[in-house]
Amino acid sequence: MLMQYFPEPSDKLELVSMVYCFMHFIVLSFCLFVFCQVFNDPIHGSIELHPLLIKIIDTPQFQRLRFIKQLGGVYFVYPGASHNRFEHSIGVGYLAGKLAEALRSRQTELKIDDRDVLCVQIAGLCHDLGHGPFSHLYDGLFLPKALEKKKEEMRKNGKFREMEKLEKLEKWKIRNLMRQYGLTREEDITFIKEMIAGPLQESEGKKWPYKRRPEENSFLYEIVSNKKNGVDVDKFDYLARDSSYLGIKNNFDFHRFLQFARVCEVDGRKTICTRDKEEDHMYDLFYTRHRLHKRACQHRVSQIIQEMIAEAFLKADGHIQIEGSGGRMFTLSTANEDMEAYTKLTDNVFEEILKSSCSELKKAREILQNIISRKSYKFVDERKPKDPIEDWKSRITGWKKLLAQPLPDEEENNLKPEDFEILVIEMDYGMDDKDPIQHVHFYSKSELDVANCCPSLQGSRIRTTCFSEQLIRVFCNKIDDKSVEAAKKHFKQWVIRAIFLQLTPRKVPNNMNNTELLLFIVCLSLSYS
């Protein structure tokens, strides 16, 4: 039966050669079957990943992502939000390969090779390696307070510490495998770093800031982390995955984007575009992101729980020791300086504090016990300023003092400035106050290689014209009913006094009650008009 596929051998040597080639084919196929692994993903179904990706997934640094919640403290509000960075990273690696392959098959002139596709997949797979406990809570809330540095600076440093993990590929014993699959260590590792974090520091300010791929391959840098408009496979996966686990409808179908994605030249550079008829669909992408943030990530209870966890970590910092390389010991705030110590730092630190009997961790333990017992700080009220307050960080202390001022008719004031927690929330469509659709480019059916941005006059008129808002939320640390009711009255007084202070620079009299203040404000407003 087998010989019907081969010509009749002329001698024994030719027959031996044919059998050897056939057996080599069988062995190679078997090896590929063994090394390629199929994942049954609840979002993408059965997905098969490259053998090199499997080797990366099997490292302790990647396995650590199994123990880091994708949405951090949101899990305490939405019981379904139990998914982790592990499965999200696999999903992003898979989608990165799908988009690269779609572009390669649709436009052969782009000259995307196997090496490019593999690097893009690795970047998608490794893009979240640098996350700490409870994801953004660690680098966005805890570290800035612990190290007294700006939030943006911490996030940037976190990205480059994430890159340091990629530098350890030799330690992961996969350097030889990289060579086996045609990757070069220095060039391709730098390319992967650039796809995740953007231009490296030493490249900033140059006409073409990236080092490891030429300008004609600029579209490759838009697949995993798109710095132009935020349309990337990272967003595709977390919108689908977060929506599914949260039970919130997702109106964006990334399959349509993969189907219509093309590379066109825009302002001298090649960029990933989509069909003009997909304009409304792309709007759904940004709107869905906004809704997820509003309903889950920026949910008022989610927010205060994350603040409480960060506060507990601050009180525990210095009392939890994590062993790193060379036997050196690190704390919660310094563990990210050593890869071995950071690999051990996961969401499990929450349980470690909660179950500890150490007296130094008593205050941190009490905060976490309150979270578990649903005794979180109580929501008082919120306001949306008509115009965003830019310098709100410098005003927090003053606001708390105003909130704690006694009421004119109050017999006893038990509220102090430290009893209030003020959170300022910024909500947008991903690009501050800008319309993100204006940064997406579209091509038409008649001109496949000509892309244009969507002029506002041609776009749908049934849309919002405001793409950002600011919320000022006030919480009370004292959770008894009497204190919460008093805090609400103090909040009303604070709002009235804040309006008064905007109209006049003079000091607000403490003995003036709310009715007198309101009347005075009306009179003052009339005098200004």
Coordinates of C-alpha atoms in Angstrom, one line a residue:
M1 CA 0.0 0.0 0.0
L2 CA 2.8 2.4 0.9
M3 CA 4.8 1.7 -2.3
Q4 CA 2.1 3.1 -4.5
Y5 CA 3.2 6.6 -3.5
F6 CA 6.8 5.9 -4.6
P7 CA 8.4 4.9 -7.9
E8 CA 9.8 1.4 -8.3
P9 CA 13.3 1.4 -6.8
S10 CA 16.1 0.5 -9.2
D11 CA 18.4 -1.0 -6.5
K12 CA 18.6 -1.7 -2.8
L13 CA 20.5 1.6 -2.1
E14 CA 17.7 3.6 -3.6
L15 CA 15.1 1.7 -1.6
V16 CA 17.0 2.2 1.7
S17 CA 17.3 6.0 0.9
M18 CA 13.5 6.2 0.3
V19 CA 12.7 4.4 3.5
Y20 CA 15.1 6.6 5.4
C21 CA 13.5 9.8 4.1
F22 CA 10.1 8.5 4.9
M23 CA 11.0 7.5 8.4
H24 CA 12.7 10.9 8.9
F25 CA 9.4 12.5 7.9
I26 CA 7.5 10.3 10.4
V27 CA 9.8 11.2 13.2
L28 CA 9.7 14.9 12.4
S29 CA 5.9 14.8 12.3
F30 CA 5.8 13.0 15.6
C31 CA 8.2 15.5 17.2
L32 CA 6.0 18.4 16.1
F33 CA 2.9 16.6 17.4
V34 CA 4.6 16.1 20.8
F35 CA 5.9 19.6 21.2
C36 CA 2.9 21.6 19.9
Q37 CA 0.3 21.9 22.6
V38 CA -3.4 22.6 22.2
F39 CA -5.2 24.8 24.7
N40 CA -8.9 24.7 25.2
D41 CA -9.5 28.4 25.8
P42 CA -13.1 29.5 26.8
I43 CA -12.8 32.6 24.6
H44 CA -10.9 31.4 21.5
G45 CA -11.7 27.7 21.6
S46 CA -9.0 25.2 20.7
I47 CA -5.7 27.1 20.0
E48 CA -2.4 25.6 19.0
L49 CA 0.8 27.4 20.0
H50 CA 4.4 27.2 18.6
P51 CA 6.8 24.9 20.5
L52 CA 8.9 27.9 21.6
L53 CA 5.9 29.5 23.1
I54 CA 5.2 26.3 25.1
K55 CA 8.7 26.4 26.5
I56 CA 8.2 30.0 27.6
I57 CA 4.8 29.1 29.2
D58 CA 6.5 26.3 31.1
T59 CA 8.9 28.7 32.9
P60 CA 8.3 29.7 36.6
Q61 CA 8.2 33.4 35.5
F62 CA 5.2 32.7 33.2
Q63 CA 3.5 30.2 35.5
R64 CA 3.5 32.9 38.1
L65 CA 0.7 34.7 36.1
R66 CA -1.7 31.9 37.2
F67 CA -1.8 33.5 40.6
I68 CA -2.4 37.2 39.5
K69 CA -6.0 38.2 39.0
Q70 CA -6.6 40.0 35.7
L71 CA -9.0 42.5 37.3
G72 CA -7.4 42.8 40.8
G73 CA -9.9 43.8 43.5
V74 CA -12.9 43.7 41.1
Y75 CA -13.2 40.0 42.0
F76 CA -14.5 41.1 45.5
V77 CA -17.4 42.8 43.7
Y78 CA -18.0 40.6 40.6
P79 CA -17.7 36.9 41.7
G80 CA -17.2 35.8 38.1
A81 CA -14.0 37.9 37.6
S82 CA -11.8 35.0 38.7
H83 CA -9.7 34.9 35.6
N84 CA -5.9 35.5 35.7
R85 CA -3.2 37.1 33.7
F86 CA -2.0 33.6 32.6
E87 CA -4.9 32.8 30.3
H88 CA -5.1 36.5 29.1
S89 CA -1.4 36.4 28.0
I90 CA -1.9 33.1 26.1
G91 CA -4.9 34.7 24.4
V92 CA -2.9 37.7 23.4
G93 CA 0.0 35.6 22.1
Y94 CA -2.5 33.6 20.0
L95 CA -4.3 36.7 18.6
A96 CA -1.0 38.3 17.8
G97 CA -0.1 35.4 15.6
K98 CA -3.5 35.4 14.0
L99 CA -3.3 39.0 13.0
A100 CA 0.2 38.7 11.7
E101 CA -0.7 35.6 9.6
A102 CA -3.8 37.4 8.3
L103 CA -1.7 40.3 7.1
R104 CA 0.9 38.0 5.6
S105 CA -1.7 35.9 3.6
R106 CA -3.6 39.0 2.4
Q107 CA -0.5 41.1 1.4
T108 CA 2.5 39.0 0.4
E109 CA 4.3 42.2 -0.6
L110 CA 4.8 43.1 3.1
K111 CA 7.3 40.3 3.3
I112 CA 6.3 39.1 6.8
D113 CA 8.5 36.1 7.5
D114 CA 8.2 33.3 10.1
R115 CA 10.7 35.1 12.3
D116 CA 8.5 38.2 12.5
V117 CA 5.4 36.1 13.3
L118 CA 7.2 34.3 16.0
C119 CA 8.5 37.5 17.6
V120 CA 5.1 39.0 17.5
Q121 CA 3.6 36.0 19.2
I122 CA 6.3 36.0 21.9
A123 CA 5.6 39.8 22.5
G124 CA 1.9 39.0 23.0
L125 CA 2.6 36.2 25.3
C126 CA 5.1 38.1 27.5
H127 CA 3.5 41.5 27.5
D128 CA 2.1 41.1 31.1
L129 CA 5.1 39.4 32.8
G130 CA 5.8 42.5 34.8
H131 CA 2.5 42.7 36.7
G132 CA 2.6 42.5 40.5
P133 CA -0.1 41.3 42.9
F134 CA -3.6 42.2 41.9
S135 CA -2.3 43.6 38.5
H136 CA -2.5 47.4 38.3
L137 CA -3.1 47.7 42.0
Y138 CA 0.6 47.0 42.7
D139 CA 2.2 49.4 40.2
G140 CA -0.6 51.9 40.1
L141 CA -1.6 52.3 43.7
F142 CA 0.9 50.6 46.0
L143 CA 4.3 51.4 44.5
P144 CA 3.7 55.1 44.0
K145 CA 2.8 55.5 47.7
A146 CA 5.5 53.2 48.9
L147 CA 8.3 54.7 46.9
E148 CA 6.9 58.3 46.7
K149 CA 7.2 58.5 43.0
K150 CA 4.9 59.5 40.3
K151 CA 2.4 56.9 39.0
E152 CA 3.5 57.4 35.4
E153 CA 7.2 56.9 36.3
M154 CA 6.4 53.7 38.2
R155 CA 4.4 52.3 35.3
K156 CA 7.3 53.0 32.9
N157 CA 9.8 51.4 35.3
G158 CA 7.5 48.5 35.7
K159 CA 7.5 48.0 31.9
F160 CA 11.3 47.9 31.8
R161 CA 11.5 45.5 34.7
E162 CA 9.1 43.4 32.6
M163 CA 11.8 43.6 29.8
E164 CA 14.4 42.4 32.3
K165 CA 12.6 39.1 32.4
L166 CA 13.0 38.7 28.7
E167 CA 16.7 39.3 29.2
K168 CA 16.8 36.1 31.3
L169 CA 15.9 33.8 28.3
E170 CA 19.3 32.2 28.7
K171 CA 18.6 31.4 32.3
W172 CA 15.3 29.8 31.2
K173 CA 17.4 27.4 29.1
I174 CA 15.6 28.3 25.8
R175 CA 18.4 30.2 24.1
N176 CA 19.3 27.2 22.0
L177 CA 15.7 26.8 21.1
M178 CA 15.5 30.4 19.9
R179 CA 18.4 29.7 17.6
Q180 CA 16.8 26.5 16.5
Y181 CA 13.7 28.4 15.3
G182 CA 15.7 31.1 13.6
L183 CA 15.7 33.8 16.2
T184 CA 18.8 35.8 17.2
R185 CA 19.1 36.8 20.9
E186 CA 20.2 40.4 20.7
E187 CA 18.2 41.6 17.7
D188 CA 15.0 39.7 18.3
I189 CA 14.8 40.2 22.1
T190 CA 15.2 44.0 21.5
F191 CA 12.4 43.8 18.9
I192 CA 10.1 42.0 21.3
K193 CA 10.9 44.6 24.0
E194 CA 10.1 47.4 21.6
M195 CA 6.8 45.8 20.6
I196 CA 5.7 45.7 24.3
A197 CA 7.1 48.9 25.8
G198 CA 7.5 51.1 22.7
P199 CA 10.7 52.9 21.8
L200 CA 13.5 52.3 24.2
Q201 CA 14.8 55.3 26.2
E202 CA 18.0 55.7 24.1
S203 CA 15.9 55.8 20.9
E204 CA 13.5 58.6 21.9
G205 CA 13.5 61.7 19.8
K206 CA 14.7 60.0 16.6
K207 CA 12.8 60.1 13.3
W208 CA 12.4 56.3 13.4
P209 CA 12.7 55.5 17.1
Y210 CA 12.8 51.7 16.8
K211 CA 16.0 49.8 16.5
R212 CA 15.4 46.2 15.4
R213 CA 13.0 46.6 12.5
P214 CA 13.1 49.2 9.7
E215 CA 10.5 51.8 9.1
E216 CA 8.8 49.8 6.3
N217 CA 7.9 47.3 9.0
S218 CA 6.3 49.9 11.3
F219 CA 2.9 48.1 11.2
L220 CA 4.4 45.2 13.2
Y221 CA 4.7 47.5 16.2
E222 CA 0.9 48.1 16.2
I223 CA -0.1 44.5 16.7
V224 CA 0.5 43.9 20.4
S225 CA 0.6 47.4 21.9
N226 CA -0.6 50.1 19.5
K227 CA 0.7 53.5 20.7
K228 CA -1.2 55.4 17.9
N229 CA -4.8 54.6 18.7
G230 CA -5.0 51.6 21.1
V231 CA -6.4 49.2 18.5
D232 CA -4.4 46.1 19.3
V233 CA -4.7 42.4 20.2
D234 CA -4.2 43.0 23.9
K235 CA -7.4 45.0 23.9
F236 CA -9.2 42.5 21.7
D237 CA -8.5 39.7 24.2
Y238 CA -9.2 41.5 27.5
L239 CA -12.5 43.0 26.1
A240 CA -13.8 39.6 25.1
R241 CA -12.4 37.8 28.2
D242 CA -13.3 40.4 30.8
S243 CA -16.8 40.8 29.4
S244 CA -17.4 37.1 29.5
Y245 CA -16.3 36.6 33.1
L246 CA -18.0 39.8 34.3
G247 CA -21.3 39.0 32.5
I248 CA -21.2 42.2 30.6
K249 CA -22.1 42.3 26.9
N250 CA -19.3 42.9 24.5
N251 CA -20.4 44.5 21.2
F252 CA -17.0 44.3 19.5
D253 CA -16.2 41.3 17.4
F254 CA -12.4 41.1 16.8
H255 CA -12.9 38.4 14.1
R256 CA -14.3 41.2 11.8
F257 CA -11.2 43.3 12.4
L258 CA -9.0 40.3 11.5
Q259 CA -11.0 39.8 8.4
F260 CA -10.8 43.4 7.2
A261 CA -7.3 44.4 8.5
R262 CA -4.9 45.7 5.8
V263 CA -1.7 47.6 5.8
C264 CA -1.8 51.0 4.1
E265 CA 0.7 53.9 4.0
V266 CA -0.3 56.8 6.2
D267 CA 2.0 59.9 6.5
G268 CA 4.9 58.0 5.0
R269 CA 4.5 55.0 7.3
K270 CA 2.7 51.7 7.0
T271 CA -0.1 51.3 9.4
I272 CA -2.9 48.7 10.1
C273 CA -6.2 49.9 8.8
T274 CA -9.7 48.6 8.4
R275 CA -12.7 49.0 6.0
D276 CA -14.6 52.2 6.0
K277 CA -17.9 50.4 6.7
E278 CA -16.3 49.2 10.0
E279 CA -16.4 52.7 11.5
D280 CA -19.4 52.0 13.8
H281 CA -17.8 48.7 14.8
M282 CA -14.6 50.3 15.8
Y283 CA -16.6 52.8 17.9
D284 CA -18.0 49.8 19.7
L285 CA -14.4 48.8 20.6
F286 CA -13.8 52.0 22.5
Y287 CA -17.3 52.3 23.9
T288 CA -17.1 48.7 25.3
R289 CA -13.8 49.6 27.0
H290 CA -15.4 52.6 28.6
R291 CA -18.4 50.6 29.8
L292 CA -16.1 47.9 31.3
H293 CA -14.2 50.6 33.2
K294 CA -17.3 52.4 34.4
R295 CA -19.2 49.3 35.5
A296 CA -16.4 47.1 36.8
C297 CA -12.8 48.5 37.0
Q298 CA -13.9 51.9 38.3
H299 CA -16.9 50.6 40.2
R300 CA -17.1 52.6 43.5
V301 CA -16.8 49.5 45.7
S302 CA -14.1 47.9 43.5
Q303 CA -12.1 51.2 43.8
I304 CA -12.3 51.5 47.6
I305 CA -11.4 47.8 48.1
Q306 CA -8.3 48.2 45.9
E307 CA -7.4 51.3 48.0
M308 CA -7.8 49.3 51.1
I309 CA -5.6 46.4 49.8
A310 CA -3.0 49.0 48.8
E311 CA -3.2 50.5 52.3
A312 CA -2.8 47.0 53.9
F313 CA 0.3 46.4 51.7
L314 CA 1.8 49.7 52.8
K315 CA 1.4 48.7 56.4
A316 CA 2.8 45.2 55.7
D317 CA 5.7 46.5 53.7
G318 CA 9.0 45.9 55.5
H319 CA 7.4 43.1 57.6
I320 CA 7.2 40.6 54.8
Q321 CA 10.5 39.2 53.6
I322 CA 11.0 37.6 50.2
E323 CA 14.1 35.7 49.4
G324 CA 15.7 36.6 46.1
S325 CA 18.9 35.7 44.2
G326 CA 22.0 35.1 46.2
G327 CA 19.9 34.7 49.4
R328 CA 19.2 38.5 49.6
M329 CA 15.9 39.5 51.2
F330 CA 13.4 41.9 49.7
T331 CA 10.2 43.6 50.8
L332 CA 6.9 44.1 49.0
S333 CA 8.1 47.4 47.5
T334 CA 11.6 46.2 46.5
A335 CA 10.9 42.6 45.3
N336 CA 10.5 43.9 41.7
E337 CA 14.2 44.8 41.7
D338 CA 15.1 41.1 41.7
M339 CA 13.6 38.5 39.3
E340 CA 13.9 35.6 41.6
A341 CA 12.1 37.5 44.4
Y342 CA 9.5 38.9 42.1
T343 CA 8.7 35.5 40.7
K344 CA 7.5 34.6 44.2
L345 CA 5.4 37.7 44.6
T346 CA 1.8 37.0 43.6
D347 CA -1.8 37.6 44.9
N348 CA -0.9 35.0 47.6
V349 CA 0.6 37.7 49.7
F350 CA -3.0 38.7 50.5
E351 CA -3.5 35.3 52.2
E352 CA -0.1 35.4 53.8
I353 CA -1.0 38.6 55.6
L354 CA -4.5 37.4 56.4
K355 CA -3.4 34.2 58.0
S356 CA -0.3 35.6 59.7
S357 CA -0.1 35.8 63.5
C358 CA 2.7 38.3 63.4
S359 CA 2.1 41.3 65.6
E360 CA 3.7 43.7 63.1
L361 CA 1.1 42.7 60.6
K362 CA -1.9 43.3 62.9
K363 CA -3.1 46.6 61.2
A364 CA -2.7 45.2 57.7
R365 CA -4.5 42.0 58.8
E366 CA -7.4 44.0 60.2
I367 CA -7.9 45.8 56.9
L368 CA -7.9 42.6 54.9
Q369 CA -10.3 41.0 57.4
N370 CA -12.7 43.9 56.9
I371 CA -12.6 43.3 53.2
I372 CA -13.4 39.7 53.6
S373 CA -16.2 40.5 56.0
R374 CA -17.5 43.1 53.5
K375 CA -16.8 45.9 56.0
S376 CA -15.3 48.2 53.4
Y377 CA -15.2 52.0 53.7
K378 CA -18.6 53.5 53.1
F379 CA -19.5 55.5 50.0
V380 CA -20.6 59.0 51.0
D381 CA -21.2 60.8 47.7
E382 CA -19.6 61.9 44.4
R383 CA -19.5 64.9 42.1
K384 CA -18.6 65.4 38.5
P385 CA -16.8 68.7 37.9
K386 CA -17.9 70.5 34.8
D387 CA -14.3 71.2 34.0
P388 CA -11.6 68.7 35.1
I389 CA -9.5 69.7 38.1
E390 CA -5.9 69.3 36.9
D391 CA -4.1 69.9 40.2
W392 CA -6.5 67.7 42.3
K393 CA -3.6 65.7 43.9
S394 CA -2.4 68.9 45.7
R395 CA -5.9 69.6 46.9
I396 CA -6.7 66.3 48.6
T397 CA -5.4 67.3 52.0
G398 CA -7.3 70.6 51.9
W399 CA -10.5 68.9 50.8
K400 CA -10.3 66.5 53.8
K401 CA -9.9 69.4 56.2
L402 CA -12.9 71.1 54.8
L403 CA -14.9 67.9 55.0
A404 CA -14.0 67.5 58.7
Q405 CA -15.1 71.1 59.6
P406 CA -18.0 71.0 62.1
L407 CA -21.5 71.8 61.0
P408 CA -23.1 75.0 62.4
D409 CA -25.9 73.1 64.1
E410 CA -23.8 70.0 65.0
E411 CA -23.7 69.2 68.8
E412 CA -20.6 66.9 68.5
N413 CA -18.2 66.4 65.6
N414 CA -16.4 63.1 65.7
L415 CA -15.1 63.2 62.2
K416 CA -11.5 64.1 61.4
P417 CA -9.7 64.6 58.1
E418 CA -8.1 61.1 58.3
D419 CA -11.6 59.6 58.5
F420 CA -12.2 60.6 54.8
E421 CA -10.9 58.9 51.7
I422 CA -11.1 60.9 48.5
L423 CA -10.7 59.2 45.1
V424 CA -10.5 61.1 41.9
I425 CA -11.5 58.9 38.9
E426 CA -10.6 59.7 35.3
M427 CA -12.9 57.9 32.8
D428 CA -12.3 58.2 29.0
Y429 CA -12.3 56.3 25.7
G430 CA -8.6 55.5 25.9
M431 CA -7.2 58.8 24.6
D432 CA -8.0 61.3 27.3
D433 CA -10.5 63.8 26.0
K434 CA -9.9 62.9 22.3
D435 CA -12.1 61.0 19.9
P436 CA -10.2 57.8 19.3
I437 CA -12.0 57.1 16.0
Q438 CA -10.2 60.2 14.6
H439 CA -6.9 58.3 15.0
V440 CA -8.1 55.1 13.2
H441 CA -7.6 54.9 9.4
F442 CA -10.0 53.3 7.0
Y443 CA -9.7 52.1 3.3
S444 CA -12.5 51.7 0.8
K445 CA -13.4 48.7 -1.3
S446 CA -12.5 50.5 -4.5
E447 CA -9.1 51.8 -3.1
L448 CA -7.6 49.0 -1.0
D449 CA -4.2 50.7 -0.6
V450 CA -5.5 54.3 0.2
A451 CA -6.3 55.0 3.8
N452 CA -7.9 58.0 5.4
C453 CA -9.0 59.0 8.8
C454 CA -12.7 59.5 9.4
P455 CA -13.7 63.1 9.0
S456 CA -16.1 64.2 11.8
L457 CA -18.7 65.4 9.2
Q458 CA -18.8 61.9 7.7
G459 CA -19.0 60.1 11.0
S460 CA -22.2 59.1 12.7
R461 CA -23.9 62.0 14.4
I462 CA -25.6 59.7 17.0
R463 CA -22.6 59.6 19.3
T464 CA -21.2 61.4 22.2
T465 CA -19.0 64.5 21.7
C466 CA -17.5 64.3 25.1
F467 CA -14.9 61.5 25.6
S468 CA -13.7 62.0 29.1
E469 CA -15.1 62.8 32.6
Q470 CA -13.8 63.2 36.1
L471 CA -15.4 61.9 39.2
I472 CA -14.6 63.0 42.8
R473 CA -15.7 60.3 45.2
V474 CA -15.7 60.6 49.0
F475 CA -15.7 57.6 51.3
C476 CA -15.8 57.4 55.1
N477 CA -13.4 55.1 57.0
K478 CA -15.9 54.9 59.9
I479 CA -18.6 52.4 58.8
D480 CA -21.2 52.8 61.6
D481 CA -24.5 54.4 60.5
K482 CA -24.2 57.5 62.6
S483 CA -20.8 58.4 61.3
V484 CA -21.8 57.7 57.7
E485 CA -24.9 59.9 58.0
A486 CA -22.8 62.7 59.6
A487 CA -20.3 62.3 56.7
K488 CA -23.0 62.8 54.2
K489 CA -24.1 66.1 55.8
H490 CA -20.4 67.2 55.9
F491 CA -20.2 66.4 52.2
K492 CA -23.1 68.7 51.4
Q493 CA -21.5 71.5 53.4
W494 CA -18.2 70.9 51.6
V495 CA -19.8 71.1 48.2
I496 CA -21.5 74.4 49.1
R497 CA -18.3 75.9 50.5
A498 CA -16.4 74.7 47.5
I499 CA -18.8 76.6 45.2
F500 CA -18.4 79.6 47.5
L501 CA -14.6 79.5 47.3
Q502 CA -14.8 79.4 43.5
L503 CA -16.7 82.7 43.6
T504 CA -14.7 84.6 46.2
P505 CA -11.2 84.4 47.5
R506 CA -12.3 85.4 51.0
K507 CA -12.4 82.9 53.9
V508 CA -15.7 81.1 54.5
P509 CA -17.2 82.0 57.9
N510 CA -17.5 78.8 60.0
N511 CA -20.6 80.1 61.8
M512 CA -22.6 80.6 58.6
N513 CA -25.1 77.8 58.1
N514 CA -25.9 76.2 54.8
T515 CA -29.1 78.3 54.1
E516 CA -27.2 81.5 54.7
L517 CA -24.3 80.3 52.5
L518 CA -26.8 79.5 49.7
L519 CA -28.4 82.9 49.9
F520 CA -25.0 84.6 50.0
I521 CA -23.8 82.7 47.0
V522 CA -27.0 83.7 45.0
C523 CA -26.4 87.4 45.9
L524 CA -22.7 87.1 45.1
S525 CA -23.5 85.5 41.7
L526 CA -25.9 88.3 40.9
S527 CA -23.3 90.9 41.7
Y528 CA -20.8 89.2 39.4
S529 CA -23.3 89.1 36.5

